[in-house]
Coordinates of N, CA and C and ligand atoms in Angstrom, one line a residue:
X1 N -149.8 0.6 47.3 CA -151.1 1.3 47.4 C -152.1 0.7 46.4
X2 N -153.3 0.7 46.8 CA -154.4 0.2 45.9 C -154.5 1.1 44.7
X3 N -154.8 0.5 43.6 CA -154.9 1.3 42.3 C -156.2 2.1 42.3
X4 N -157.1 1.8 43.3 CA -158.4 2.6 43.3 C -158.2 4.0 43.7
X5 N -157.1 4.3 44.5 CA -157.0 5.7 44.9 C -155.6 6.1 44.5
X6 N -155.5 7.4 44.2 CA -154.2 8.0 43.9 C -154.0 9.0 45.1
X7 N -152.9 8.8 45.8 CA -152.7 9.7 47.0 C -152.3 11.1 46.6
X8 N -151.4 11.2 45.6 CA -151.0 12.5 45.1 C -151.0 12.4 43.6
X9 N -151.4 13.5 43.0 CA -151.5 13.5 41.5 C -150.2 13.5 40.9
X10 N -150.1 13.0 39.7 CA -149.0 13.1 38.8 C -148.8 14.6 38.5
X11 N -147.6 15.0 38.1 CA -147.4 16.4 37.7 C -147.1 16.4 36.2
X12 N -147.3 17.6 35.7 CA -147.0 17.8 34.2 C -145.6 18.1 33.9
X13 N -145.0 19.1 34.7 CA -143.6 19.5 34.4 C -143.0 19.7 35.8
X14 N -141.8 19.3 35.9 CA -141.1 19.7 37.1 C -140.2 18.5 37.6
X15 N -140.0 18.5 38.9 CA -139.1 17.5 39.6 C -139.8 16.8 40.7
X16 N -139.7 15.4 40.7 CA -140.2 14.6 41.8 C -139.0 14.0 42.5
X17 N -138.9 14.3 43.8 CA -137.8 13.7 44.6 C -138.5 12.6 45.4
X18 N -138.1 11.4 45.1 CA -138.8 10.2 45.6 C -137.8 9.4 46.5
X19 N -138.4 8.5 47.2 CA -137.6 7.6 48.1 C -136.8 8.4 49.1
X20 N -137.3 9.5 49.6 CA -136.7 10.1 50.8 C -137.1 9.3 52.0
X21 N -136.2 9.1 52.9 CA -136.6 8.3 54.1 C -137.8 8.9 54.8
X22 N -138.7 8.0 55.2 CA -139.9 8.5 55.8 C -139.7 9.5 56.9
X23 N -140.4 10.7 56.8 CA -140.3 11.7 57.8 C -139.2 12.8 57.5
X24 N -138.5 12.7 56.4 CA -137.4 13.6 56.2 C -137.7 14.6 55.0
X25 N -138.9 14.6 54.6 CA -139.2 15.5 53.4 C -138.9 17.0 53.8
X26 N -139.1 17.4 55.0 CA -139.0 18.8 55.4 C -137.5 19.2 55.3
X27 N -136.6 18.3 55.5 CA -135.2 18.6 55.3 C -134.9 19.0 53.8
X28 N -135.5 18.2 52.9 CA -135.4 18.5 51.5 C -136.0 19.8 51.1
X29 N -137.2 20.1 51.7 CA -137.9 21.4 51.5 C -137.0 22.5 51.9
X30 N -136.3 22.3 53.0 CA -135.4 23.4 53.5 C -134.2 23.6 52.6
X31 N -133.6 22.5 52.1 CA -132.5 22.6 51.2 C -132.9 23.4 49.9
X32 N -134.1 23.1 49.4 CA -134.6 23.7 48.2 C -135.1 25.2 48.4
X33 N -135.0 25.6 49.7 CA -135.4 27.0 50.0 C -136.9 27.2 49.8
X34 N -137.7 26.2 49.9 CA -139.1 26.3 49.6 C -139.8 26.8 50.9
X35 N -140.5 28.0 50.7 CA -141.3 28.5 51.8 C -142.8 28.5 51.5
X36 N -143.1 28.3 50.2 CA -144.5 28.3 49.8 C -144.9 29.6 49.4
X37 N -144.1 30.7 49.7 CA -144.6 32.0 49.4 C -144.2 32.5 48.0
X38 N -143.4 31.7 47.3 CA -143.1 32.0 45.9 C -144.2 31.7 45.0
X39 N -145.1 30.9 45.4 CA -146.3 30.7 44.6 C -146.3 29.4 43.8
X40 N -145.2 28.7 43.6 CA -145.1 27.5 42.8 C -145.9 26.4 43.6
X41 N -146.3 25.4 42.8 CA -147.0 24.3 43.3 C -146.0 23.2 43.9
X42 N -146.2 22.9 45.1 CA -145.3 21.9 45.8 C -146.2 20.9 46.5
X43 N -145.9 19.6 46.3 CA -146.7 18.6 47.0 C -145.8 17.8 47.8
X44 N -146.1 17.6 49.1 CA -145.3 16.8 50.0 C -146.1 15.6 50.5
X45 N -145.6 14.4 50.3 CA -146.2 13.3 50.9 C -145.3 12.6 51.9
X46 N -145.8 12.4 53.1 CA -144.9 11.8 54.1 C -145.4 10.5 54.6
X47 N -144.4 9.6 54.9 CA -144.7 8.3 55.5 C -145.7 7.5 54.6
X48 N -145.4 7.5 53.3 CA -146.2 6.7 52.4 C -145.6 5.3 52.3
X49 N -146.5 4.3 52.4 CA -146.0 2.9 52.3 C -145.3 2.7 51.0
X50 N -144.2 2.0 51.0 CA -143.4 1.7 49.7 C -143.1 0.2 49.6
X51 N -142.8 -0.2 48.4 CA -142.5 -1.6 48.2 C -141.2 -2.0 48.8
X52 N -140.2 -1.0 48.7 CA -138.8 -1.4 49.1 C -138.5 -1.0 50.6
X53 N -139.1 0.0 51.1 CA -138.8 0.4 52.4 C -140.2 0.5 53.2
X54 N -140.0 0.7 54.5 CA -141.2 0.8 55.4 C -142.1 2.0 54.9
X55 N -141.4 3.1 54.9 CA -142.2 4.3 54.6 C -141.2 5.3 53.9
X56 N -141.8 6.0 53.0 CA -141.0 7.0 52.3 C -141.7 8.3 52.2
X57 N -140.9 9.4 51.9 CA -141.5 10.7 51.7 C -141.3 11.0 50.2
X58 N -142.1 11.9 49.7 CA -142.0 12.3 48.3 C -142.2 13.8 48.2
X59 N -141.4 14.5 47.5 CA -141.6 16.0 47.3 C -141.7 16.2 45.8
X60 N -142.8 16.9 45.4 CA -143.0 17.2 44.0 C -143.0 18.7 43.8
X61 N -142.0 19.2 43.0 CA -141.9 20.6 42.8 C -142.2 20.9 41.3
X62 N -143.3 21.6 41.1 CA -143.7 21.8 39.7 C -143.0 23.0 39.1
X63 N -142.7 22.8 37.8 CA -142.1 23.9 37.0 C -140.7 24.3 37.4
X64 N -140.0 23.3 38.0 CA -138.7 23.7 38.4 C -137.7 22.5 38.3
X65 N -136.5 22.8 37.9 CA -135.4 21.8 37.9 C -134.5 22.1 39.1
X66 N -133.7 21.1 39.5 CA -132.8 21.4 40.6 C -131.4 21.7 40.1
X67 N -130.7 22.6 40.9 CA -129.3 22.9 40.6 C -128.5 21.7 41.1
X68 N -127.3 21.5 40.5 CA -126.5 20.4 41.0 C -126.1 20.6 42.4
X69 N -125.9 21.8 42.9 CA -125.5 22.1 44.3 C -126.7 21.6 45.2
X70 N -127.9 21.8 44.7 CA -129.0 21.3 45.5 C -129.1 19.8 45.6
X71 N -128.8 19.2 44.5 CA -128.7 17.7 44.5 C -127.7 17.2 45.4
X72 N -126.5 17.8 45.4 CA -125.4 17.4 46.4 C -125.9 17.5 47.8
X73 N -126.6 18.6 48.1 CA -127.1 18.8 49.5 C -128.1 17.7 49.9
X74 N -129.0 17.4 48.9 CA -130.1 16.5 49.2 C -129.5 15.1 49.5
X75 N -128.3 14.8 48.8 CA -127.7 13.5 49.1 C -127.3 13.4 50.5
X76 N -127.0 14.5 51.2 CA -126.6 14.4 52.6 C -127.7 14.1 53.5
X77 N -128.9 14.5 53.2 CA -130.1 14.2 54.1 C -131.0 13.1 53.6
X78 N -130.8 12.7 52.3 CA -131.7 11.7 51.7 C -130.8 10.9 50.8
X79 N -129.9 10.1 51.3 CA -128.9 9.4 50.5 C -129.5 8.3 49.5
X80 N -130.8 8.0 49.7 CA -131.4 7.0 48.8 C -132.4 7.6 47.9
X81 N -132.5 8.9 47.8 CA -133.5 9.6 47.0 C -133.3 9.4 45.5
X82 N -134.4 9.4 44.8 CA -134.2 9.5 43.3 C -134.9 10.8 42.9
X83 N -134.2 11.4 41.9 CA -134.7 12.6 41.4 C -135.2 12.4 40.0
X84 N -136.5 12.6 39.8 CA -137.2 12.4 38.5 C -137.5 13.7 37.8
X85 N -137.1 13.9 36.6 CA -137.4 15.1 35.9 C -138.7 14.7 35.0
X86 N -139.7 15.5 35.2 CA -141.0 15.2 34.5 C -141.2 16.2 33.4
X87 N -141.5 15.7 32.2 CA -141.9 16.6 31.1 C -143.1 16.0 30.4
X88 N -144.1 16.9 30.3 CA -145.4 16.4 29.7 C -145.9 15.1 30.3
X89 N -145.9 15.1 31.6 CA -146.4 13.9 32.4 C -145.4 12.7 32.4
X90 N -144.4 12.7 31.6 CA -143.5 11.6 31.6 C -142.2 11.8 32.4
X91 N -141.7 10.7 32.9 CA -140.4 10.7 33.6 C -139.4 10.6 32.5
X92 N -138.7 11.8 32.2 CA -137.7 11.8 31.1 C -136.3 11.6 31.6
X93 N -136.1 11.7 32.9 CA -134.8 11.5 33.5 C -134.9 11.0 34.9
X94 N -134.2 10.0 35.3 CA -134.2 9.5 36.7 C -132.8 9.4 37.2
X95 N -132.5 10.1 38.3 CA -131.2 10.1 38.8 C -131.2 9.7 40.2
X96 N -130.4 8.8 40.6 CA -130.2 8.4 42.0 C -129.2 9.4 42.6
X97 N -129.5 10.0 43.8 CA -128.5 10.8 44.3 C -127.3 9.9 44.8
X98 N -126.2 10.5 45.0 CA -125.0 9.7 45.4 C -124.3 10.5 46.5
X99 N -124.1 9.8 47.6 CA -123.4 10.5 48.7 C -121.9 9.9 48.6
X100 N -121.0 10.8 48.2 CA -119.6 10.4 48.1 C -119.0 10.0 49.5
X101 N -117.9 9.3 49.5 CA -117.3 9.0 50.8 C -116.7 10.2 51.5
X102 N -116.2 11.1 50.6 CA -115.6 12.4 51.1 C -116.4 13.6 50.6
X103 N -116.7 14.5 51.5 CA -117.5 15.6 51.1 C -116.7 16.9 51.2
X104 N -116.5 17.5 50.1 CA -115.6 18.7 50.0 C -116.4 20.0 49.7
X105 N -116.2 21.0 50.5 CA -116.7 22.3 50.1 C -118.2 22.6 50.2
X106 N -119.0 21.6 50.7 CA -120.4 21.8 50.7 C -120.9 22.3 52.1
X107 N -120.2 21.7 53.1 CA -120.6 22.1 54.5 C -119.3 22.7 55.2
X108 N -119.5 23.6 56.2 CA -118.4 24.1 56.9 C -118.3 23.3 58.2
X109 N -117.1 23.2 58.7 CA -116.9 22.6 60.0 C -117.5 23.4 61.1
X110 N -118.2 22.7 62.0 CA -118.9 23.5 63.1 C -117.9 23.9 64.2
X111 N -116.7 23.4 64.1 CA -115.6 23.8 65.1 C -115.0 25.1 64.7
X112 N -115.3 26.2 65.4 CA -114.8 27.6 64.9 C -113.3 27.6 64.9
X113 N -112.6 26.9 65.6 CA -111.1 27.0 65.6 C -110.5 26.0 64.6
X114 N -111.3 25.3 63.8 CA -110.8 24.4 62.8 C -110.1 25.2 61.7
X115 N -109.0 24.7 61.2 CA -108.2 25.4 60.2 C -109.0 25.7 58.9
X116 N -110.0 24.8 58.7 CA -110.8 25.1 57.5 C -111.7 26.3 57.6
X117 N -111.8 26.8 58.9 CA -112.6 28.1 59.1 C -111.7 29.3 59.2
X118 N -110.4 29.1 59.1 CA -109.4 30.2 59.2 C -109.3 30.9 57.8
X119 N -108.3 31.8 57.8 CA -108.1 32.5 56.5 C -107.2 31.6 55.6
X120 N -106.8 30.5 56.1 CA -105.9 29.6 55.2 C -106.8 29.1 54.0
X121 N -106.1 29.0 52.9 CA -106.8 28.5 51.7 C -107.1 27.0 51.8
X122 N -108.0 26.6 52.7 CA -108.2 25.1 52.9 C -109.7 24.8 52.7
X123 N -109.9 23.9 51.9 CA -111.3 23.5 51.6 C -111.8 22.5 52.6
X124 N -113.0 22.8 53.1 CA -113.6 21.9 54.1 C -113.7 20.5 53.5
X125 N -113.4 19.5 54.4 CA -113.3 18.1 53.9 C -113.8 17.2 55.0
X126 N -114.8 16.4 54.7 CA -115.4 15.5 55.7 C -115.4 14.1 55.2
X127 N -115.2 13.1 56.1 CA -115.4 11.7 55.8 C -116.8 11.3 56.2
X128 N -117.5 10.6 55.4 CA -118.9 10.1 55.8 C -118.7 8.9 56.6
X129 N -118.9 9.1 57.9 CA -118.7 8.0 58.9 C -119.9 7.1 58.9
X130 N -121.1 7.7 58.7 CA -122.3 7.0 58.6 C -123.3 7.8 57.7
X131 N -124.0 7.0 56.9 CA -124.9 7.7 55.9 C -126.2 8.2 56.5
X132 N -126.8 7.3 57.2 CA -128.2 7.6 57.7 C -128.4 7.0 59.1
X133 N -128.6 7.7 60.1 CA -128.5 9.2 60.2 C -127.0 9.7 59.9
X134 N -127.0 10.8 59.3 CA -125.7 11.3 58.8 C -124.7 11.6 59.9
X135 N -123.4 11.2 59.7 CA -122.3 11.5 60.6 C -121.1 11.8 59.7
X136 N -120.6 13.1 59.9 CA -119.5 13.5 59.1 C -118.3 13.8 60.0
X137 N -117.1 13.4 59.7 CA -116.0 13.7 60.5 C -115.0 14.6 59.8
X138 N -114.6 15.7 60.4 CA -113.8 16.7 59.7 C -112.4 16.1 59.6
X139 N -111.8 16.2 58.4 CA -110.5 15.7 58.0 C -109.4 16.4 58.8
X140 N -109.7 17.7 59.1 CA -108.6 18.6 59.7 C -108.6 18.5 61.2
X141 N -109.8 18.5 61.9 CA -109.8 18.6 63.3 C -110.5 17.5 64.0
X142 N -111.1 16.6 63.2 CA -111.8 15.4 63.8 C -113.2 15.7 64.4
X143 N -113.6 16.9 64.3 CA -114.9 17.2 64.8 C -116.0 16.4 64.1
X144 N -117.0 15.9 64.9 CA -118.0 15.1 64.3 C -119.3 15.9 64.2
X145 N -119.8 15.9 63.0 CA -121.1 16.7 62.7 C -122.2 15.7 62.5
X146 N -123.4 16.1 63.0 CA -124.6 15.3 62.8 C -125.5 16.1 61.8
X147 N -126.6 15.4 61.4 CA -127.4 16.1 60.4 C -128.0 17.4 60.8
X148 N -128.4 17.6 62.1 CA -128.8 19.0 62.5 C -127.8 20.0 62.3
X149 N -126.5 19.7 62.6 CA -125.4 20.7 62.4 C -125.3 21.0 60.9
X150 N -125.5 20.1 60.1 CA -125.4 20.3 58.6 C -126.6 21.1 58.1
X151 N -127.8 20.7 58.6 CA -129.0 21.4 58.1 C -129.1 22.9 58.5
X152 N -128.5 23.2 59.7 CA -128.4 24.6 60.2 C -127.7 25.5 59.1
X153 N -126.9 24.9 58.3 CA -126.1 25.7 57.4 C -126.8 25.9 56.0
X154 N -127.9 25.2 55.8 CA -128.6 25.3 54.5 C -129.8 26.2 54.6
Ligands
CTP201 N1 -144.5 11.1 39.0 C1 -145.2 12.2 39.0 N2 -145.8 12.8 37.9 C2 -145.6 12.2 36.7 C3 -144.8 11.0 36.6 C4 -144.2 10.5 37.8 O1 -145.4 12.8 40.1 N3 -146.1 12.8 35.6 C5 -143.9 10.5 40.2 C6 -144.4 9.1 40.5 O2 -145.5 9.2 41.3 C7 -143.2 8.6 41.3 C8 -142.0 9.2 40.7 O3 -142.5 10.4 40.0 O4 -143.3 9.0 42.7 C9 -141.3 8.3 39.7 O5 -142.2 7.9 38.8 P1 -142.0 6.4 38.1 O6 -140.6 6.3 37.6 O7 -143.1 6.3 37.1 O8 -142.3 5.5 39.3 P2 -141.5 4.2 39.7 O9 -141.2 3.3 38.6 O10 -142.2 3.6 40.9 O11 -140.1 4.8 40.3 P3 -138.9 4.0 40.9 O12 -138.5 2.9 39.9 O13 -137.8 5.1 41.0 O14 -139.3 3.5 42.2
ZN202 ZN1 -112.9 20.8 61.4

């Protein structure tokens, strides 16, 4: 982008979720439970040209840090995202999200008769068959879940 214009302002304190695949910012917003009605300042930029990819989305949440459970969920919908902690206008921490090969305990199997949904003490376990778009395969019943099945649970 040209230095003459700044598309979105820098923030003073908070978290910037950068390098979200273009068009997927709203998945991240959903995971963070942002409705806009809590009053905090949130900036969403969608389909912004980027050096490394065709287009990316950015979500800036002021005055807030993310819980590690939220970061784990973001990895499912934005496996290339970077999470930047901002303090006094500076990036004081930069973390790349990481999508493990095996996902345990974060999502439930969408197959109601799966053993992981029974009263047995079995933790949900999925293999990441494809990162983007997301495809998860249940270790127990083989059911294949896509991103909308996962987002429905968040
Ligand atoms: N940012 C912000 N407010 C600040 C500082 C940074 O909103 N006070 C945003 C930047 O606009 C960018 C992200 O946080 O979207 C990361 O900032 P920075 O590390 O400075 O940018 P890059 O070096 O381009 O990041 P990367 O190397 O991860 O691409
Ligand atoms: Zn299952």
